[in-house]
Coordinates of C-alpha atoms and ligand atoms in Angstrom, one line a residue:
M16 CA 220.9 155.4 119.4
R17 CA 220.0 153.1 122.2
I18 CA 219.7 155.1 125.4
V19 CA 218.0 155.1 128.7
L20 CA 216.7 158.4 130.2
L21 CA 217.0 158.2 134.0
G22 CA 215.7 160.7 136.4
A23 CA 213.1 161.6 139.0
P24 CA 209.4 162.1 138.1
G25 CA 209.3 165.6 136.6
S26 CA 212.9 165.7 135.6
G27 CA 211.8 166.2 131.9
K28 CA 212.5 162.7 130.5
G29 CA 209.3 162.7 128.5
T30 CA 209.8 166.2 127.1
Q31 CA 213.3 165.5 126.1
A32 CA 212.5 162.0 124.7
Q33 CA 209.9 163.6 122.4
K34 CA 212.6 166.0 121.1
L35 CA 215.1 163.1 120.5
V36 CA 212.4 161.2 118.6
K37 CA 211.7 164.2 116.4
K38 CA 215.4 164.8 115.6
Y39 CA 216.8 161.2 115.4
G40 CA 213.8 159.1 114.5
A41 CA 214.3 156.4 117.1
P42 CA 211.1 155.6 118.9
Q43 CA 210.4 156.6 122.5
I44 CA 209.6 153.7 124.7
S45 CA 207.9 155.0 127.8
S46 CA 206.8 152.4 130.4
G47 CA 204.4 155.0 131.9
D48 CA 202.8 155.6 128.5
L49 CA 202.6 151.8 127.8
L50 CA 201.0 151.3 131.2
R51 CA 198.5 154.2 130.8
D52 CA 197.6 152.8 127.3
A53 CA 196.9 149.4 128.9
V54 CA 194.8 151.0 131.5
A55 CA 192.8 153.0 128.9
R56 CA 192.2 149.9 126.8
G57 CA 190.9 148.1 129.9
S58 CA 193.2 145.1 129.3
E59 CA 193.8 142.5 132.0
L60 CA 197.4 143.9 132.5
G61 CA 196.0 147.4 132.7
L62 CA 193.5 146.4 135.4
K63 CA 196.3 144.8 137.4
A64 CA 198.6 147.9 137.1
K65 CA 196.0 150.6 137.8
A66 CA 196.0 150.5 141.7
A67 CA 199.8 150.8 141.9
M68 CA 199.9 153.7 139.4
D69 CA 197.1 155.6 141.2
A70 CA 199.1 155.3 144.5
G71 CA 202.4 156.3 142.9
E72 CA 203.9 152.9 143.6
L73 CA 205.8 150.8 141.1
V74 CA 203.8 148.4 139.0
S75 CA 205.2 144.8 139.5
D76 CA 208.2 143.9 137.4
D77 CA 206.5 141.0 135.6
L78 CA 203.8 143.3 134.1
V79 CA 206.2 146.0 133.1
L80 CA 208.7 143.6 131.6
A81 CA 205.9 141.9 129.5
L82 CA 205.1 145.3 128.0
I83 CA 208.7 146.3 127.4
R84 CA 209.6 142.9 125.9
E85 CA 206.7 143.2 123.4
R86 CA 207.5 146.8 122.5
L87 CA 211.2 146.1 122.0
S88 CA 210.3 143.2 119.6
R89 CA 208.5 145.5 117.2
P90 CA 210.5 146.3 114.0
D91 CA 210.9 150.0 114.6
A92 CA 213.0 149.3 117.7
L93 CA 215.7 147.9 115.4
R94 CA 216.5 151.5 114.6
G95 CA 217.3 152.1 118.2
F96 CA 215.2 153.5 121.1
I97 CA 214.9 156.0 123.8
L98 CA 213.8 154.3 127.0
D99 CA 211.9 156.7 129.3
G100 CA 210.9 155.6 132.8
F101 CA 212.3 152.1 132.4
P102 CA 214.2 150.5 134.1
R103 CA 213.1 151.8 137.5
N104 CA 214.8 149.3 139.8
I105 CA 217.8 147.0 139.8
A106 CA 215.8 143.9 138.9
Q107 CA 214.4 145.7 135.8
A108 CA 217.9 146.9 134.8
E109 CA 219.2 143.3 135.0
A110 CA 216.3 142.0 133.0
L111 CA 216.8 144.7 130.4
S112 CA 220.5 143.9 130.1
D113 CA 219.6 140.1 129.5
M114 CA 217.0 141.0 126.9
L115 CA 219.2 143.3 124.9
G116 CA 222.2 141.0 125.3
R117 CA 220.2 138.3 123.6
L118 CA 219.2 140.7 120.8
G119 CA 222.9 141.8 120.4
Q120 CA 221.8 145.4 121.0
P121 CA 223.3 146.7 124.2
I122 CA 222.6 150.2 125.6
D123 CA 224.9 152.9 124.4
A124 CA 224.4 155.3 127.3
V125 CA 222.2 156.0 130.4
V126 CA 221.5 159.7 130.9
L127 CA 220.7 161.0 134.3
M128 CA 218.5 164.0 134.1
N129 CA 219.7 165.9 137.2
V130 CA 217.1 168.3 138.8
D131 CA 217.0 169.8 142.2
G132 CA 214.2 168.3 144.4
T133 CA 212.3 171.5 145.0
A134 CA 211.9 172.2 141.3
L135 CA 210.2 168.8 140.7
L136 CA 207.0 169.5 142.7
K137 CA 206.3 172.6 140.6
R138 CA 207.0 170.8 137.4
L139 CA 204.7 168.0 138.3
T140 CA 201.8 169.9 139.6
G141 CA 201.8 172.2 136.5
R142 CA 202.1 169.3 134.0
R143 CA 199.4 168.9 131.4
T144 CA 199.1 166.7 128.3
C145 CA 197.1 167.5 125.2
S146 CA 194.6 164.6 124.9
R147 CA 194.5 165.1 121.1
C148 CA 198.2 165.4 120.1
G149 CA 200.0 164.0 123.1
R150 CA 202.2 167.0 123.5
L151 CA 203.5 167.9 127.0
F152 CA 203.1 171.3 128.6
N153 CA 203.5 173.0 131.9
I154 CA 200.9 175.7 132.8
Y155 CA 203.5 177.6 134.8
T156 CA 206.6 177.3 132.7
S157 CA 205.7 176.2 129.2
P158 CA 202.1 176.8 128.3
P159 CA 200.8 176.3 124.7
T160 CA 201.6 179.1 122.3
A161 CA 201.1 180.0 118.7
D162 CA 204.3 178.1 117.9
T163 CA 202.9 174.9 119.3
P164 CA 199.7 174.2 117.4
C165 CA 197.7 171.0 117.9
V166 CA 197.8 168.3 115.2
D167 CA 195.0 169.4 113.0
G168 CA 196.0 173.0 113.3
H169 CA 192.6 174.5 113.7
R170 CA 191.7 173.4 117.2
E171 CA 193.1 174.4 120.5
H172 CA 195.0 171.9 122.7
Q173 CA 192.8 170.0 125.1
L174 CA 194.9 169.9 128.2
V175 CA 194.3 167.2 130.7
Q176 CA 196.1 166.4 134.0
R177 CA 197.3 162.9 134.8
P178 CA 195.4 161.4 137.7
D179 CA 198.7 160.7 139.6
D180 CA 199.8 164.3 139.3
N181 CA 198.1 165.3 142.5
E182 CA 200.3 166.4 145.5
D183 CA 200.0 163.3 147.7
T184 CA 200.8 160.9 144.9
I185 CA 203.6 163.1 143.6
R186 CA 205.3 163.0 147.0
N187 CA 205.0 159.2 147.1
R188 CA 206.4 158.9 143.6
L189 CA 209.4 161.0 144.6
D190 CA 210.0 158.8 147.7
V191 CA 209.7 155.7 145.5
Y192 CA 212.3 157.2 143.1
A193 CA 214.7 157.9 145.9
A194 CA 214.4 154.4 147.4
Q195 CA 214.2 152.2 144.3
T196 CA 215.3 154.0 141.2
R197 CA 218.1 156.2 142.4
P198 CA 220.4 153.2 143.1
L199 CA 220.5 152.7 139.3
V200 CA 222.8 155.8 139.1
E201 CA 225.6 153.8 140.8
H202 CA 224.6 150.6 139.0
Y203 CA 225.2 152.3 135.6
R204 CA 228.1 154.4 136.7
G205 CA 229.9 151.2 137.7
R206 CA 229.3 149.9 134.2
G207 CA 230.7 153.0 132.6
L208 CA 227.4 153.9 130.9
L209 CA 226.3 156.9 133.0
R210 CA 226.3 160.5 131.7
T211 CA 224.8 163.3 133.7
V212 CA 222.9 166.2 132.2
E213 CA 221.9 169.3 134.2
A214 CA 218.2 169.2 133.5
E215 CA 217.1 172.6 135.0
G216 CA 216.5 175.7 132.9
D217 CA 215.3 176.2 129.4
V218 CA 214.0 173.1 127.5
E219 CA 216.2 173.9 124.5
D220 CA 219.3 174.4 126.6
V221 CA 218.7 171.1 128.3
F222 CA 218.3 169.4 124.9
G223 CA 221.6 170.9 123.8
R224 CA 223.3 169.4 126.8
L225 CA 221.5 166.1 126.2
E226 CA 222.6 165.9 122.6
R227 CA 226.2 166.5 123.6
A228 CA 226.0 163.8 126.3
V229 CA 224.7 161.1 123.9
K230 CA 226.9 161.8 120.9
P231 CA 229.3 158.8 120.6
R232 CA 232.3 161.1 120.5
S233 CA 231.5 162.9 123.7
R234 CA 232.8 160.0 125.8
S235 CA 236.4 160.2 124.6
V236 CA 236.2 164.0 124.6
R237 CA 235.2 164.0 128.2
R238 CA 237.8 161.4 129.2
S239 CA 240.7 163.3 127.6
R240 CA 239.3 166.6 129.0
K241 CA 240.0 168.4 125.7
P242 CA 237.8 171.5 125.1
R243 CA 234.8 170.9 122.9
R244 CA 235.1 171.9 119.3
Ligands
LIG321 P1 206.8 159.7 136.2 O1 208.2 159.3 135.8 O2 206.5 161.2 136.0 O3 206.4 159.3 137.6 P2 205.7 157.7 134.4 O4 204.7 158.0 133.3 O5 207.0 157.3 134.0 O6 205.8 159.0 135.3 O7 205.1 156.6 135.4 C1 203.8 156.7 135.9 C2 203.5 155.5 136.8 O8 203.6 154.3 136.0 C3 204.6 155.3 138.0 O9 204.3 156.0 139.1 C4 204.4 153.8 138.2 O10 203.2 153.5 138.9 C5 204.2 153.2 136.8 N1 205.4 152.9 136.1 C6 206.0 153.5 135.0 N2 207.1 152.9 134.6 C7 207.3 151.9 135.5 C8 208.3 150.9 135.7 N3 209.4 150.8 134.9 N4 208.2 150.0 136.7 C9 207.2 150.0 137.5 N5 206.2 150.9 137.4 C10 206.3 151.8 136.4

């Protein structure tokens, strides 16, 4: 499984990527997480990336590509990967295609997580992450429950809000998505790689649609318009 999850901020890429990891074992490669990690470690790259992230702008391609190149070269990526939040513009998509072409590991599918614009703001303002186990929640739509214990079982989740999940920065991130990332939809459609998943509604239902979209057979099924078995 070598897939790219494409979609606006708040479209559920991270949540669904975590579910794919659990079920299929391929690692999630999130450019946002790699960048936040670099910022938290105080590395030189992190220091350079921080201002753009805080403003909701894209971090420069050279920094992001350096992180992705390094991550894709680790042995676990040979099992496949779920790219989440990368690529985010045409230049990154072309660099990715070169990188994977050299490794002989092209992308199988690019999945567009389709969500109506108005739903996104609520998802993003309610988003929280547990600083202990890394799990994603939404205080409005999917708060922690007894079924979602923290790693060591005994303690409660420690929910934190990302600094760029405030309303001004969110609006900017949505504008940046429309201007720079959305053109990737046509880019990948033209290459025959695009699948679209309706990403509103229950997390499990979305996951079901996502699984059907990435199954190798779903392509020919869709092309021949036969009913699903
Ligand atoms: P979201 O998709 O919800 O905006 P991410 O965690 O993917 O959140 O990204 C957070 C921030 O990290 C972005 O607003 C941007 O500043 C930076 N970032 C993440 N991925 C990329 C990328 N591929 N290229 C440039 N900047 C990125």
